[in-house]
Amino acid sequence: MTRSEENYIKTIYHLGDAGMHSVPTNAIASQLKTQPSSVTDMIKKLSDKKYVHYKKYRGVYLSEKGINAALTIIRKHRLWEVFLAEKLGFNWDEVHDVAEQLEHIKSEKLIDKLDAFLNFPKYDPHGDPIPGKNGELAQRSLQLLSSLQPNDEGICVGVKDSSVTFLKFLDKHNISLGDHIKILDAEEFDESLTIQIDNKNLHISKRIATNLFIKPVRE
Amino acid sequence: MTRSEENYIKTIYHLGDAGMHSVPTNAIASQLKTQPSSVTDMIKKLSDKKYVHYKKYRGVYLSEKGINAALTIIRKHRLWEVFLAEKLGFNWDEVHDVAEQLEHIKSEKLIDKLDAFLNFPKYDPHGDPIPGKNGELAQRSLQLLSSLQPNDEGICVGVKDSSVTFLKFLDKHNISLGDHIKILDAEEFDESLTIQIDNKNLHISKRIATNLFIKPVRE
DNA sequence: ATTTATTTTTAGATTTACCTAAATATATGA
DNA sequence: TCATATATTTAGGTAAATCTAAAAATAAAT
């Protein structure tokens, strides 16, 4: 597989939610910052090589073979992210670009040894699960904000209660999906939390904390 | 710089003894396993970009800019070799191919952090010096076999006494340039050594040991 | 010093991964 | 449903790095 093929497959995997559904040409193009016509070209090639199923004008979705290929690349990407963050001291926002390059290094032995060196981590520094050698994927470790301890960190990935009132509350306090949250303090009395979000501190009630899904950062 | 340009520059550096003299087209072609005509093409490009000096039919040699570029690549290559051997437990003969890929990763920060992580090594697992951030190159650490301690290892890189008798001796005992030697034991009485070479043990006198140059492995 | 052999370069193709512009298919909306 | 908008594909082209085959320059050998 060429580097470019790998990038397309990874993109299709992500955009199609792990190969669940098909992905339109334009989505791939804008993600990879290429022209739609280039995507069509590559899709044909990937289809010839049986990595994707393709019907003209109907988008693509990954085949079994394509999903496995994607998982292999993602495994490499996330292992390198752990290495960069944990061993070399990169910040968790700096790891991505370099991992994007490292994920294309071809050596199974290298990845296995790296995996062992890092002590077989299950999650990358963003909290995303690292696929195993055989493609098995740990459950994404979703937790409620209320279950975290002081000093734990995570990313806001969803809400349990999606009522308008709750969402308005989040909006008012500038809490949005993808925000990085750190627990500063937990009040035993009412189980309220002091959290740091966007470099600002915020005190939230138990009620709020039990309705926010968090993806813990660094397992 | 493209990956291909980097490979050419590195090759020209090595074949031309660190940029000392010019390198014929064919030598580059056979080293890189391409056709001479491809080399001519690339040479023109590198010449346009001022990495090499080029006169038709006269071979190429590296410019100042080219030498610096080469040193940067070699620095990356050798640091990765140390990482692979020391941290991941690769054998010293397995590191080259993977390092060949890793050397093309583009991130100055990555290399600096890797350098620090490895504790600023001066030599790679083959005993070759690692260029510094500013291109300074440590002296290749040549030592006489007689100066090593038990458990030290090295590669046979030259002889001090090049008399016929000595060379015949080496031949007879199957000692040749590039051989990997490990000191097993040193006899205090006559300063003779027991060494392991090619998986065979050999007992040699002080006289012999003081006439063999060794490049120590893992400084 | 010529001929012969070797090395290097030119000329013209090929492949990969792009691109632009035009054509066509699908989706949307009055 | 018919016109319009949007998405996708086709057609034809480009740049990088390679190739083969032929031409030209240099080196070697008688």
PDB file of N, CA and C (backbone and C1' of nucleotides) in Angstrom, chain B residues 2 4 34-35 37-38 41 45 57-58, chain D residues 16-21 24-27:
ATOM      1  N   THR B   2      12.536  16.351  -1.054  1.00  0.00           N
ATOM      2  CA  THR B   2      11.765  15.117  -1.163  1.00  0.00           C
ATOM      3  C   THR B   2      12.591  13.954  -0.617  1.00  0.00           C
ATOM      4  N   SER B   4      13.318  11.308  -2.126  1.00  0.00           N
ATOM      5  CA  SER B   4      14.265  10.839  -3.117  1.00  0.00           C
ATOM      6  C   SER B   4      15.518  11.716  -3.140  1.00  0.00           C
ATOM      7  N   THR B  34      19.212   2.184  -9.285  1.00  0.00           N
ATOM      8  CA  THR B  34      18.422   2.808 -10.352  1.00  0.00           C
ATOM      9  C   THR B  34      19.280   2.823 -11.601  1.00  0.00           C
ATOM     10  N   GLN B  35      18.727   3.358 -12.673  1.00  0.00           N
ATOM     11  CA  GLN B  35      19.483   3.454 -13.915  1.00  0.00           C
ATOM     12  C   GLN B  35      20.307   4.739 -13.921  1.00  0.00           C
ATOM     13  N   SER B  37      20.638   6.865 -16.108  1.00  0.00           N
ATOM     14  CA  SER B  37      19.898   7.996 -16.675  1.00  0.00           C
ATOM     15  C   SER B  37      19.019   8.680 -15.617  1.00  0.00           C
ATOM     16  N   SER B  38      18.498   7.885 -14.716  1.00  0.00           N
ATOM     17  CA  SER B  38      17.698   8.470 -13.630  1.00  0.00           C
ATOM     18  C   SER B  38      18.585   9.336 -12.746  1.00  0.00           C
ATOM     19  N   ASP B  41      19.212  12.703 -14.293  1.00  0.00           N
ATOM     20  CA  ASP B  41      18.048  13.566 -14.067  1.00  0.00           C
ATOM     21  C   ASP B  41      18.094  14.210 -12.685  1.00  0.00           C
ATOM     22  N   LYS B  45      18.648  18.214 -11.057  1.00  0.00           N
ATOM     23  CA  LYS B  45      17.727  18.864 -10.129  1.00  0.00           C
ATOM     24  C   LYS B  45      18.474  19.336  -8.881  1.00  0.00           C
ATOM     25  N   TYR B  57      29.572  14.824 -17.388  1.00  0.00           N
ATOM     26  CA  TYR B  57      30.556  13.751 -17.572  1.00  0.00           C
ATOM     27  C   TYR B  57      31.651  13.726 -16.510  1.00  0.00           C
ATOM     28  N   ARG B  58      31.549  14.609 -15.517  1.00  0.00           N
ATOM     29  CA  ARG B  58      32.627  14.724 -14.537  1.00  0.00           C
ATOM     30  C   ARG B  58      32.197  14.331 -13.133  1.00  0.00           C
TER      31      ARG B  58
ATOM     32  P    DA D  16       8.264  18.853 -10.266  1.00  0.00           P
ATOM     33  O5'  DA D  16       8.400  17.361  -9.714  1.00  0.00           O
ATOM     34  C5'  DA D  16       7.721  16.978  -8.537  1.00  0.00           C
ATOM     35  C4'  DA D  16       7.931  15.493  -8.314  1.00  0.00           C
ATOM     36  C3'  DA D  16       9.401  15.076  -8.399  1.00  0.00           C
ATOM     37  O3'  DA D  16       9.676  14.241  -7.293  1.00  0.00           O
ATOM     38  C1'  DA D  16       8.093  13.815  -9.935  1.00  0.00           C
ATOM     39  P    DA D  17      11.199  13.875  -6.981  1.00  0.00           P
ATOM     40  O5'  DA D  17      11.342  12.447  -7.644  1.00  0.00           O
ATOM     41  C5'  DA D  17      10.536  11.383  -7.157  1.00  0.00           C
ATOM     42  C4'  DA D  17      10.644  10.225  -8.109  1.00  0.00           C
ATOM     43  C3'  DA D  17      12.085   9.822  -8.468  1.00  0.00           C
ATOM     44  O3'  DA D  17      12.257   8.442  -8.215  1.00  0.00           O
ATOM     45  C1'  DA D  17      10.749   9.962 -10.381  1.00  0.00           C
ATOM     46  P    DT D  18      13.688   7.829  -8.101  1.00  0.00           P
ATOM     47  O5'  DT D  18      13.822   6.974  -9.453  1.00  0.00           O
ATOM     48  C5'  DT D  18      13.290   5.705  -9.561  1.00  0.00           C
ATOM     49  C4'  DT D  18      12.509   5.528 -10.850  1.00  0.00           C
ATOM     50  C3'  DT D  18      13.265   4.960 -12.038  1.00  0.00           C
ATOM     51  O3'  DT D  18      13.664   3.633 -11.813  1.00  0.00           O
ATOM     52  C1'  DT D  18      11.494   6.398 -12.700  1.00  0.00           C
ATOM     53  P    DC D  19      14.900   3.036 -12.538  1.00  0.00           P
ATOM     54  O5'  DC D  19      14.331   2.641 -13.991  1.00  0.00           O
ATOM     55  C5'  DC D  19      13.169   1.817 -14.084  1.00  0.00           C
ATOM     56  C4'  DC D  19      12.653   1.856 -15.520  1.00  0.00           C
ATOM     57  C3'  DC D  19      13.727   1.542 -16.552  1.00  0.00           C
ATOM     58  O3'  DC D  19      13.687   0.163 -16.877  1.00  0.00           O
ATOM     59  C1'  DC D  19      12.457   3.478 -17.188  1.00  0.00           C
ATOM     60  P    DT D  20      14.891  -0.473 -17.742  1.00  0.00           P
ATOM     61  O5'  DT D  20      14.569  -0.070 -19.258  1.00  0.00           O
ATOM     62  C5'  DT D  20      13.292  -0.343 -19.830  1.00  0.00           C
ATOM     63  C4'  DT D  20      13.334   0.059 -21.294  1.00  0.00           C
ATOM     64  C3'  DT D  20      14.548  -0.483 -22.056  1.00  0.00           C
ATOM     65  O3'  DT D  20      14.119  -0.869 -23.358  1.00  0.00           O
ATOM     66  C1'  DT D  20      14.545   1.890 -22.151  1.00  0.00           C
ATOM     67  P    DA D  21      15.113  -1.691 -24.313  1.00  0.00           P
ATOM     68  O5'  DA D  21      15.542  -0.576 -25.367  1.00  0.00           O
ATOM     69  C5'  DA D  21      14.573   0.381 -25.806  1.00  0.00           C
ATOM     70  C4'  DA D  21      15.231   1.387 -26.722  1.00  0.00           C
ATOM     71  C3'  DA D  21      16.473   0.871 -27.456  1.00  0.00           C
ATOM     72  O3'  DA D  21      16.518   1.504 -28.724  1.00  0.00           O
ATOM     73  C1'  DA D  21      17.083   2.700 -26.129  1.00  0.00           C
ATOM     74  P    DA D  24      24.723  12.183 -31.636  1.00  0.00           P
ATOM     75  O5'  DA D  24      25.693  12.418 -30.412  1.00  0.00           O
ATOM     76  C5'  DA D  24      25.209  13.177 -29.296  1.00  0.00           C
ATOM     77  C4'  DA D  24      26.216  13.048 -28.186  1.00  0.00           C
ATOM     78  C3'  DA D  24      27.647  13.384 -28.606  1.00  0.00           C
ATOM     79  O3'  DA D  24      28.104  14.368 -27.721  1.00  0.00           O
ATOM     80  C1'  DA D  24      27.567  11.344 -27.400  1.00  0.00           C
ATOM     81  P    DA D  25      29.482  15.168 -27.960  1.00  0.00           P
ATOM     82  O5'  DA D  25      30.354  14.689 -26.722  1.00  0.00           O
ATOM     83  C5'  DA D  25      29.811  14.888 -25.415  1.00  0.00           C
ATOM     84  C4'  DA D  25      30.599  14.027 -24.447  1.00  0.00           C
ATOM     85  C3'  DA D  25      32.108  14.266 -24.492  1.00  0.00           C
ATOM     86  O3'  DA D  25      32.472  14.697 -23.201  1.00  0.00           O
ATOM     87  C1'  DA D  25      31.591  11.933 -24.528  1.00  0.00           C
ATOM     88  P    DT D  26      33.995  15.097 -22.876  1.00  0.00           P
ATOM     89  O5'  DT D  26      34.600  13.727 -22.350  1.00  0.00           O
ATOM     90  C5'  DT D  26      34.037  13.163 -21.167  1.00  0.00           C
ATOM     91  C4'  DT D  26      34.642  11.805 -20.914  1.00  0.00           C
ATOM     92  C3'  DT D  26      36.160  11.802 -20.772  1.00  0.00           C
ATOM     93  O3'  DT D  26      36.421  11.299 -19.482  1.00  0.00           O
ATOM     94  C1'  DT D  26      35.425  10.019 -22.135  1.00  0.00           C
ATOM     95  P    DA D  27      37.897  11.073 -18.958  1.00  0.00           P
ATOM     96  O5'  DA D  27      38.139   9.536 -19.298  1.00  0.00           O
ATOM     97  C5'  DA D  27      37.291   8.568 -18.703  1.00  0.00           C
ATOM     98  C4'  DA D  27      37.801   7.169 -18.992  1.00  0.00           C
ATOM     99  C3'  DA D  27      39.294   6.968 -18.776  1.00  0.00           C
ATOM    100  O3'  DA D  27      39.403   5.740 -18.077  1.00  0.00           O
ATOM    101  C1'  DA D  27      38.731   6.384 -21.013  1.00  0.00           C
TER     102       DA D  27
END
